[in-house]
mmCIF file of C-alpha atoms in Angstrom:
data_model
loop_
_atom_site.group_PDB
_atom_site.id
_atom_site.type_symbol
_atom_site.label_atom_id
_atom_site.label_comp_id
_atom_site.label_asym_id
_atom_site.label_seq_id
_atom_site.Cartn_x
_atom_site.Cartn_y
_atom_site.Cartn_z
ATOM 1 C CA MET F 1 108.536 95.324 110.434
ATOM 2 C CA ARG F 2 107.078 94.884 107.136
ATOM 3 C CA ILE F 3 105.292 95.691 103.992
ATOM 4 C CA VAL F 4 102.232 93.800 102.339
ATOM 5 C CA LEU F 5 101.297 94.852 99.031
ATOM 6 C CA LYS F 6 97.534 93.727 99.347
ATOM 7 C CA PHE F 7 95.860 91.874 101.943
ATOM 8 C CA GLN F 8 95.725 88.071 102.365
ATOM 9 C CA THR F 9 99.298 87.839 103.587
ATOM 10 C CA THR F 10 98.524 90.428 106.130
ATOM 11 C CA LEU F 11 95.842 88.176 107.940
ATOM 12 C CA LEU F 12 98.259 85.523 108.124
ATOM 13 C CA LEU F 13 100.982 87.726 109.520
ATOM 14 C CA PHE F 14 98.581 89.342 111.932
ATOM 15 C CA ARG F 15 97.702 86.109 113.451
ATOM 16 C CA LEU F 16 101.401 84.752 113.616
ATOM 17 C CA ARG F 17 103.389 87.991 114.858
ATOM 18 C CA PRO F 18 104.597 87.633 118.614
ATOM 19 C CA SER F 19 104.262 91.287 119.167
ATOM 20 C CA ARG F 20 102.661 94.163 117.446
ATOM 21 C CA HIS F 21 105.077 96.583 118.884
ATOM 22 C CA ARG F 22 108.201 94.651 117.699
ATOM 23 C CA PHE F 23 106.616 93.826 114.531
ATOM 24 C CA PRO F 24 104.435 96.362 113.256
ATOM 25 C CA ILE F 25 102.697 95.705 110.026
ATOM 26 C CA ILE F 26 101.905 98.128 107.067
ATOM 27 C CA VAL F 27 99.662 97.412 104.205
ATOM 28 C CA SER F 28 100.447 99.293 101.285
ATOM 29 C CA LEU F 29 97.539 99.491 99.013
ATOM 30 C CA ASP F 30 98.288 100.186 94.971
ATOM 31 C CA CYS F 31 94.497 100.327 93.700
ATOM 32 C CA ASN F 32 91.323 102.101 94.317
ATOM 33 C CA HIS F 33 89.384 98.869 95.500
ATOM 34 C CA GLY F 34 86.905 99.917 98.115
ATOM 35 C CA GLU F 35 86.420 96.458 99.903
ATOM 36 C CA THR F 36 89.893 95.881 100.317
ATOM 37 C CA GLU F 37 90.528 99.092 101.944
ATOM 38 C CA LYS F 38 87.343 98.668 104.114
ATOM 39 C CA VAL F 39 88.847 95.362 105.337
ATOM 40 C CA VAL F 40 92.170 96.869 105.986
ATOM 41 C CA ARG F 41 90.959 99.894 107.884
ATOM 42 C CA SER F 42 88.746 97.667 110.155
ATOM 43 C CA PHE F 43 91.792 96.635 111.818
ATOM 44 C CA GLY F 44 92.219 100.058 113.254
ATOM 45 C CA ASP F 45 95.564 101.180 114.634
ATOM 46 C CA ALA F 46 96.644 97.304 114.952
ATOM 47 C CA ILE F 47 98.026 97.921 111.442
ATOM 48 C CA LYS F 48 99.381 100.914 109.594
ATOM 49 C CA PHE F 49 97.705 101.456 106.262
ATOM 50 C CA ILE F 50 99.189 103.502 103.485
ATOM 51 C CA LYS F 51 97.774 104.152 100.036
ATOM 52 C CA GLN F 52 100.003 104.711 96.765
ATOM 53 C CA PRO F 53 98.568 108.128 95.611
ATOM 54 C CA ASN F 54 99.542 107.621 91.928
ATOM 55 C CA GLN F 55 96.909 105.519 90.250
ATOM 56 C CA THR F 56 97.430 106.786 86.520
ATOM 57 C CA GLU F 57 98.496 104.405 83.809
ATOM 58 C CA PRO F 58 101.978 104.659 82.937
ATOM 59 C CA VAL F 59 102.568 106.492 79.692
ATOM 60 C CA LEU F 60 104.136 103.889 77.391
ATOM 61 C CA PRO F 61 105.264 103.052 73.822
ATOM 62 C CA ARG F 62 102.691 100.650 72.238
ATOM 63 C CA GLN F 63 105.014 97.873 72.291
ATOM 64 C CA GLN F 64 105.381 98.354 75.863
ATOM 65 C CA LYS F 65 102.022 98.790 77.050
ATOM 66 C CA LYS F 66 101.658 94.758 77.608
ATOM 67 C CA PHE F 67 104.170 95.361 80.534
ATOM 68 C CA ALA F 68 102.280 98.133 82.357
ATOM 69 C CA GLY F 69 101.582 96.024 85.129
ATOM 70 C CA TYR F 70 105.515 95.759 85.734
ATOM 71 C CA TYR F 71 105.768 99.518 85.710
ATOM 72 C CA LYS F 72 103.162 100.070 88.290
ATOM 73 C CA ILE F 73 104.798 97.406 90.670
ATOM 74 C CA ALA F 74 108.037 99.191 90.562
ATOM 75 C CA ARG F 75 106.536 102.649 90.929
ATOM 76 C CA HIS F 76 104.796 101.127 93.930
ATOM 77 C CA TYR F 77 107.780 99.596 95.454
ATOM 78 C CA ARG F 78 109.509 102.783 95.309
ATOM 79 C CA TRP F 79 107.017 105.011 96.927
ATOM 80 C CA ALA F 80 106.183 102.174 99.760
ATOM 81 C CA LEU F 81 109.557 101.722 100.680
ATOM 82 C CA SER F 82 110.544 105.470 100.781
ATOM 83 C CA GLU F 83 107.507 105.689 103.112
ATOM 84 C CA VAL F 84 108.715 102.971 105.370
ATOM 85 C CA PHE F 85 112.120 104.293 105.901
ATOM 86 C CA TYR F 86 111.950 108.030 105.222
ATOM 87 C CA ARG F 87 108.432 108.685 106.606
ATOM 88 C CA PHE F 88 107.904 106.048 109.366
ATOM 89 C CA GLY F 89 111.951 105.963 110.095
ATOM 90 C CA TYR F 90 112.362 102.255 110.366
ATOM 91 C CA ASN F 91 115.706 100.769 109.768
ATOM 92 C CA ALA F 92 114.672 97.440 108.126
ATOM 93 C CA THR F 93 111.455 95.997 106.401
ATOM 94 C CA VAL F 94 110.345 92.600 105.335
ATOM 95 C CA ILE F 95 108.576 92.803 102.137
ATOM 96 C CA THR F 96 105.734 90.232 101.246
ATOM 97 C CA GLU F 97 103.196 90.180 98.415
ATOM 98 C CA ASP F 98 99.547 88.749 98.535
ATOM 99 C CA ASP F 99 99.888 85.577 97.067
ATOM 100 C CA LEU F 100 102.329 84.284 99.932
ATOM 101 C CA GLU F 101 101.721 81.694 102.759
ATOM 102 C CA VAL F 102 104.192 82.037 105.317
ATOM 103 C CA ALA F 103 105.540 79.467 107.974
ATOM 104 C CA LYS F 104 105.036 79.790 111.685
ATOM 105 C CA ASP F 105 108.605 80.600 112.282
ATOM 106 C CA PHE F 106 108.710 83.290 109.720
ATOM 107 C CA PHE F 107 109.124 85.993 112.353
ATOM 108 C CA SER F 108 111.701 83.894 114.214
ATOM 109 C CA TYR F 109 113.669 83.434 111.024
ATOM 110 C CA PHE F 110 113.911 87.259 110.175
ATOM 111 C CA SER F 111 114.273 88.489 113.914
ATOM 112 C CA THR F 112 117.349 86.240 114.267
ATOM 113 C CA THR F 113 118.809 86.891 111.113
ATOM 114 C CA TYR F 114 118.548 90.636 111.208
ATOM 115 C CA PRO F 115 121.507 91.079 113.204
ATOM 116 C CA LEU F 116 123.716 89.198 110.602
ATOM 117 C CA LEU F 117 122.525 91.419 108.076
ATOM 118 C CA LYS F 118 123.613 94.374 109.912
ATOM 119 C CA LYS F 119 127.034 93.077 110.970
ATOM 120 C CA ASP F 120 128.087 91.294 107.749
ATOM 121 C CA GLU F 121 128.703 93.880 104.865
ATOM 122 C CA SER F 122 129.027 91.061 102.608
ATOM 123 C CA LEU F 123 125.170 90.704 102.872
ATOM 124 C CA PHE F 124 122.603 92.257 100.557
ATOM 125 C CA CYS F 125 119.450 90.814 101.982
ATOM 126 C CA ILE F 126 117.698 88.029 103.824
ATOM 127 C CA SER F 127 115.037 85.733 102.082
ATOM 128 C CA ALA F 128 112.645 83.404 103.212
ATOM 129 C CA TRP F 129 112.584 81.677 99.732
ATOM 130 C CA ASN F 130 114.411 78.790 98.045
ATOM 131 C CA ASP F 131 114.013 78.949 94.521
ATOM 132 C CA ASN F 132 114.858 75.074 94.137
ATOM 133 C CA GLY F 133 112.996 74.234 97.217
ATOM 134 C CA LYS F 134 111.033 71.333 95.899
ATOM 135 C CA PRO F 135 110.533 68.202 97.950
ATOM 136 C CA GLY F 136 113.251 65.608 96.914
ATOM 137 C CA LEU F 137 115.726 68.385 96.131
ATOM 138 C CA ILE F 138 116.315 69.611 99.705
ATOM 139 C CA GLU F 139 117.717 68.227 102.974
ATOM 140 C CA ASN F 140 114.983 67.604 105.683
ATOM 141 C CA ASP F 141 116.708 69.991 107.797
ATOM 142 C CA PRO F 142 114.354 73.153 108.916
ATOM 143 C CA THR F 143 117.350 74.496 110.766
ATOM 144 C CA LEU F 144 119.789 74.695 107.653
ATOM 145 C CA LEU F 145 120.438 78.161 106.034
ATOM 146 C CA HIS F 146 122.698 79.216 103.124
ATOM 147 C CA ARG F 147 124.076 81.965 101.533
ATOM 148 C CA THR F 148 123.375 82.595 97.862
ATOM 149 C CA ASP F 149 124.679 84.992 95.128
ATOM 150 C CA PHE F 150 121.197 84.844 93.710
ATOM 151 C CA PHE F 151 118.537 87.307 94.872
ATOM 152 C CA PRO F 152 115.486 84.886 95.841
ATOM 153 C CA GLY F 153 112.782 87.602 96.718
ATOM 154 C CA LEU F 154 109.287 86.121 97.836
ATOM 155 C CA GLY F 155 109.603 87.375 101.412
ATOM 156 C CA TRP F 156 112.705 89.493 101.893
ATOM 157 C CA MET F 157 114.365 91.851 104.238
ATOM 158 C CA LEU F 158 116.599 94.895 103.463
ATOM 159 C CA THR F 159 117.756 97.514 105.409
ATOM 160 C CA LYS F 160 117.506 101.427 105.156
ATOM 161 C CA ASP F 161 121.226 101.711 104.314
ATOM 162 C CA LEU F 162 120.479 99.433 101.218
ATOM 163 C CA TRP F 163 117.293 101.325 100.285
ATOM 164 C CA ASN F 164 119.400 104.902 100.398
ATOM 165 C CA GLU F 165 121.940 103.120 97.874
ATOM 166 C CA LEU F 166 119.105 101.669 95.625
ATOM 167 C CA GLU F 167 116.258 104.685 95.640
ATOM 168 C CA PRO F 168 118.091 106.946 93.684
ATOM 169 C CA LYS F 169 118.534 104.602 90.596
ATOM 170 C CA TRP F 170 115.605 102.753 91.199
ATOM 171 C CA PRO F 171 114.227 101.214 87.668
ATOM 172 C CA GLN F 172 110.842 102.076 86.055
ATOM 173 C CA SER F 173 110.064 98.473 85.512
ATOM 174 C CA PHE F 174 111.353 95.005 86.216
ATOM 175 C CA TRP F 175 112.745 95.616 89.471
ATOM 176 C CA ASP F 176 113.635 92.079 90.675
ATOM 177 C CA ASP F 177 115.395 91.441 87.376
ATOM 178 C CA TRP F 178 117.382 94.857 87.850
ATOM 179 C CA ILE F 179 118.477 94.289 91.324
ATOM 180 C CA ARG F 180 120.051 90.948 90.389
ATOM 181 C CA ALA F 181 122.374 92.808 88.350
ATOM 182 C CA SER F 182 125.889 92.894 89.434
ATOM 183 C CA GLU F 183 125.890 96.752 89.664
ATOM 184 C CA GLN F 184 123.136 96.557 92.407
ATOM 185 C CA ARG F 185 124.366 93.181 94.021
ATOM 186 C CA LYS F 186 128.189 94.321 94.201
ATOM 187 C CA ASN F 187 129.232 90.533 95.135
ATOM 188 C CA ARG F 188 127.151 90.793 98.098
ATOM 189 C CA ALA F 189 124.842 87.615 99.288
ATOM 190 C CA CYS F 190 121.701 86.886 100.528
ATOM 191 C CA ILE F 191 120.769 84.369 103.388
ATOM 192 C CA ARG F 192 118.049 81.821 102.339
ATOM 193 C CA PRO F 193 116.710 78.845 104.092
ATOM 194 C CA GLU F 194 116.976 75.144 102.903
ATOM 195 C CA ILE F 195 113.192 74.591 103.497
ATOM 196 C CA SER F 196 111.397 77.875 102.746
ATOM 197 C CA ARG F 197 109.498 80.082 105.089
ATOM 198 C CA THR F 198 107.108 81.375 102.279
ATOM 199 C CA ALA F 199 105.243 79.382 99.847
ATOM 200 C CA MET F 200 102.971 80.805 96.650
ATOM 201 C CA ALA F 201 99.583 80.282 96.974
ATOM 202 C CA LEU F 202 96.959 79.599 94.141
ATOM 203 C CA GLU F 203 96.596 83.464 93.611
ATOM 204 C CA GLY F 204 100.424 83.267 92.338
ATOM 205 C CA LYS F 205 98.787 82.024 88.925
ATOM 206 C CA ILE F 206 97.016 85.314 88.430
ATOM 207 C CA GLY F 207 99.470 88.135 88.882
ATOM 208 C CA VAL F 208 101.139 90.067 85.983
ATOM 209 C CA SER F 209 103.577 87.360 85.281
ATOM 210 C CA LYS F 210 100.609 85.091 84.411
ATOM 211 C CA GLY F 211 101.518 82.401 86.395
ATOM 212 C CA GLN F 212 104.977 82.035 84.781
ATOM 213 C CA TYR F 213 106.769 79.007 86.196
ATOM 214 C CA TYR F 214 104.001 78.599 88.630
ATOM 215 C CA GLU F 215 102.676 74.878 87.494
ATOM 216 C CA LYS F 216 106.272 73.680 86.748
ATOM 217 C CA HIS F 217 107.967 75.209 89.861
ATOM 218 C CA LEU F 218 106.606 77.432 92.255
ATOM 219 C CA LYS F 219 103.620 75.741 93.532
ATOM 220 C CA HIS F 220 105.693 72.680 94.506
ATOM 221 C CA ILE F 221 108.177 74.643 96.652
ATOM 222 C CA LYS F 222 107.931 73.232 100.126
ATOM 223 C CA LEU F 223 106.837 75.472 103.093
ATOM 224 C CA ASN F 224 108.164 74.614 106.735
ATOM 225 C CA LYS F 225 105.636 72.358 108.419
ATOM 226 C CA ASP F 226 103.933 73.503 111.777
ATOM 227 C CA GLU F 227 105.454 70.516 113.531
ATOM 228 C CA ASP F 228 109.000 71.499 112.221
ATOM 229 C CA ILE F 229 109.079 75.261 113.764
ATOM 230 C CA VAL F 230 112.514 76.512 114.618
ATOM 231 C CA ASP F 231 113.164 78.657 117.433
ATOM 232 C CA PHE F 232 116.326 80.277 115.505
ATOM 233 C CA GLU F 233 117.339 82.402 118.637
ATOM 234 C CA LYS F 234 118.605 79.345 120.219
ATOM 235 C CA LEU F 235 120.940 78.347 116.991
ATOM 236 C CA ASP F 236 124.318 79.705 116.471
ATOM 237 C CA LEU F 237 124.280 81.451 113.098
ATOM 238 C CA SER F 238 127.932 82.260 112.829
ATOM 239 C CA TYR F 239 128.588 79.901 110.366
ATOM 240 C CA LEU F 240 126.680 82.109 107.820
ATOM 241 C CA LEU F 241 129.362 84.918 108.138
ATOM 242 C CA LYS F 242 131.336 84.945 105.006
ATOM 243 C CA ASP F 243 134.701 83.867 105.969
ATOM 244 C CA THR F 244 133.489 80.962 107.680
ATOM 245 C CA TYR F 245 130.970 80.098 105.225
ATOM 246 C CA ASP F 246 133.059 80.546 101.962
ATOM 247 C CA GLN F 247 135.773 78.083 103.544
ATOM 248 C CA HIS F 248 133.148 75.373 104.373
ATOM 249 C CA PHE F 249 131.524 75.502 101.053
ATOM 250 C CA VAL F 250 134.540 75.596 98.996
ATOM 251 C CA GLN F 251 135.659 72.560 100.965
ATOM 252 C CA THR F 252 132.597 70.794 100.402
ATOM 253 C CA VAL F 253 132.199 71.582 96.825
ATOM 254 C CA TYR F 254 135.869 70.426 95.845
ATOM 255 C CA SER F 255 136.008 67.493 98.180
ATOM 256 C CA SER F 256 132.734 66.202 96.255
ATOM 257 C CA PRO F 257 133.338 63.897 93.209
ATOM 258 C CA GLU F 258 132.889 65.519 89.890
ATOM 259 C CA LEU F 259 130.506 63.691 87.323
ATOM 260 C CA THR F 260 129.228 64.558 83.906
ATOM 261 C CA LEU F 261 125.627 64.082 83.194
ATOM 262 C CA ASP F 262 126.432 60.930 81.326
ATOM 263 C CA GLU F 263 128.239 59.335 83.830
ATOM 264 C CA PHE F 264 125.656 60.093 86.521
ATOM 265 C CA ALA F 265 123.217 58.681 84.417
ATOM 266 C CA LYS F 266 124.992 55.081 84.117
ATOM 267 C CA LEU F 267 125.561 55.166 87.940
ATOM 268 C CA GLU F 268 121.709 55.561 87.963
ATOM 269 C CA ARG F 269 120.984 52.695 85.748
ATOM 270 C CA GLU F 270 123.399 50.370 87.759
ATOM 271 C CA LYS F 271 121.778 51.747 90.959
ATOM 272 C CA VAL F 272 124.948 52.566 92.556
ATOM 273 C CA VAL F 273 124.564 56.229 93.551
ATOM 274 C CA SER F 274 125.696 56.173 96.978
ATOM 275 C CA MET F 275 127.834 59.441 97.155
ATOM 276 C CA SER F 276 126.311 61.977 99.809
ATOM 277 C CA SER F 277 127.241 65.023 97.270
ATOM 278 C CA ILE F 278 128.333 65.181 93.721
ATOM 279 C CA ARG F 279 129.809 68.231 91.784
ATOM 280 C CA PHE F 280 128.738 69.076 88.577
ATOM 281 C CA THR F 281 129.981 71.920 86.268
ATOM 282 C CA TYR F 282 128.474 73.938 83.598
ATOM 283 C CA THR F 283 130.315 76.402 81.344
ATOM 284 C CA ASN F 284 127.490 77.989 79.633
ATOM 285 C CA ALA F 285 123.722 78.536 79.532
ATOM 286 C CA LYS F 286 123.120 75.637 77.449
ATOM 287 C CA THR F 287 125.052 73.014 79.732
ATOM 288 C CA PHE F 288 123.294 74.702 82.998
ATOM 289 C CA LYS F 289 119.917 74.099 81.222
ATOM 290 C CA ARG F 290 120.758 70.512 80.845
ATOM 291 C CA LEU F 291 121.425 70.202 84.403
ATOM 292 C CA ALA F 292 118.536 71.909 85.560
ATOM 293 C CA THR F 293 116.000 70.029 83.352
ATOM 294 C CA LYS F 294 117.693 66.540 84.928
ATOM 295 C CA PHE F 295 117.353 67.712 88.454
ATOM 296 C CA GLN F 296 113.896 69.685 87.838
ATOM 297 C CA LEU F 297 115.732 72.931 88.998
ATOM 298 C CA MET F 298 114.675 76.598 87.852
ATOM 299 C CA ASP F 299 116.272 76.874 84.538
ATOM 300 C CA ASP F 300 115.536 80.442 84.288
ATOM 301 C CA PHE F 301 119.187 82.006 83.443
ATOM 302 C CA ARG F 302 119.238 85.560 84.780
ATOM 303 C CA VAL F 303 122.175 87.738 86.018
ATOM 304 C CA SER F 304 123.354 87.378 89.262
#
């Protein structure tokens, strides 16, 4: 089951969900916008509707007032997730926001990876998003999934057990930065796809972040195509379990030739880049940003 923080994404999910009983939809509204509420209620009992009761402005020091939106979002998340897990009694939820598009195999992806999340205690969440999922940076394999130490967000699943752990210390603002900190992640990984099952819609430019990263990165993330729908239930995903995945990952990384950026640039000029994989090593934020700039990766250096 899942939460939608406004409504546009709900319409997509409403059309795509294979079963209303297996995949109930909860719309959680954090405003007093009458027209939005009217549309939500028009669906009757086909969806559940909840409304965040605290619509007050956060009391903040003057220098923090520009971040009021982030405080409201964190407050809403805490309230809505508590409703999902403690009032409705669900064991897991997939969170989406209202500025996302979703792929047609969105539900297949989450329903099939959910058992992994329950089985493998080294997993933190399941995400539908690849932060570096631009065409040209990814393999054209819609079945391929990975483990990542970085919390991707933007369409992600967590369990009630994780919420029991996070809720007592939930932050007042910037929850997504907070959740990436080692104190929360505790060396656990998230599963994410090679090709994203969510994409940022144009509305992503007008959120509280003022469209940060939208033009340079977010709008370019590839959404899995309709003709490439995957029935994940037919796949063996045991390769994503920690011991199996780590062994293959380490073998792949350290069997790949290591190059510097200068060496790679020389091969590019000579048009002799033929390796299927190359290893680059960074030692600090500066060298990481050089690599990120070269390969058009997200260069936002955050805790993980």
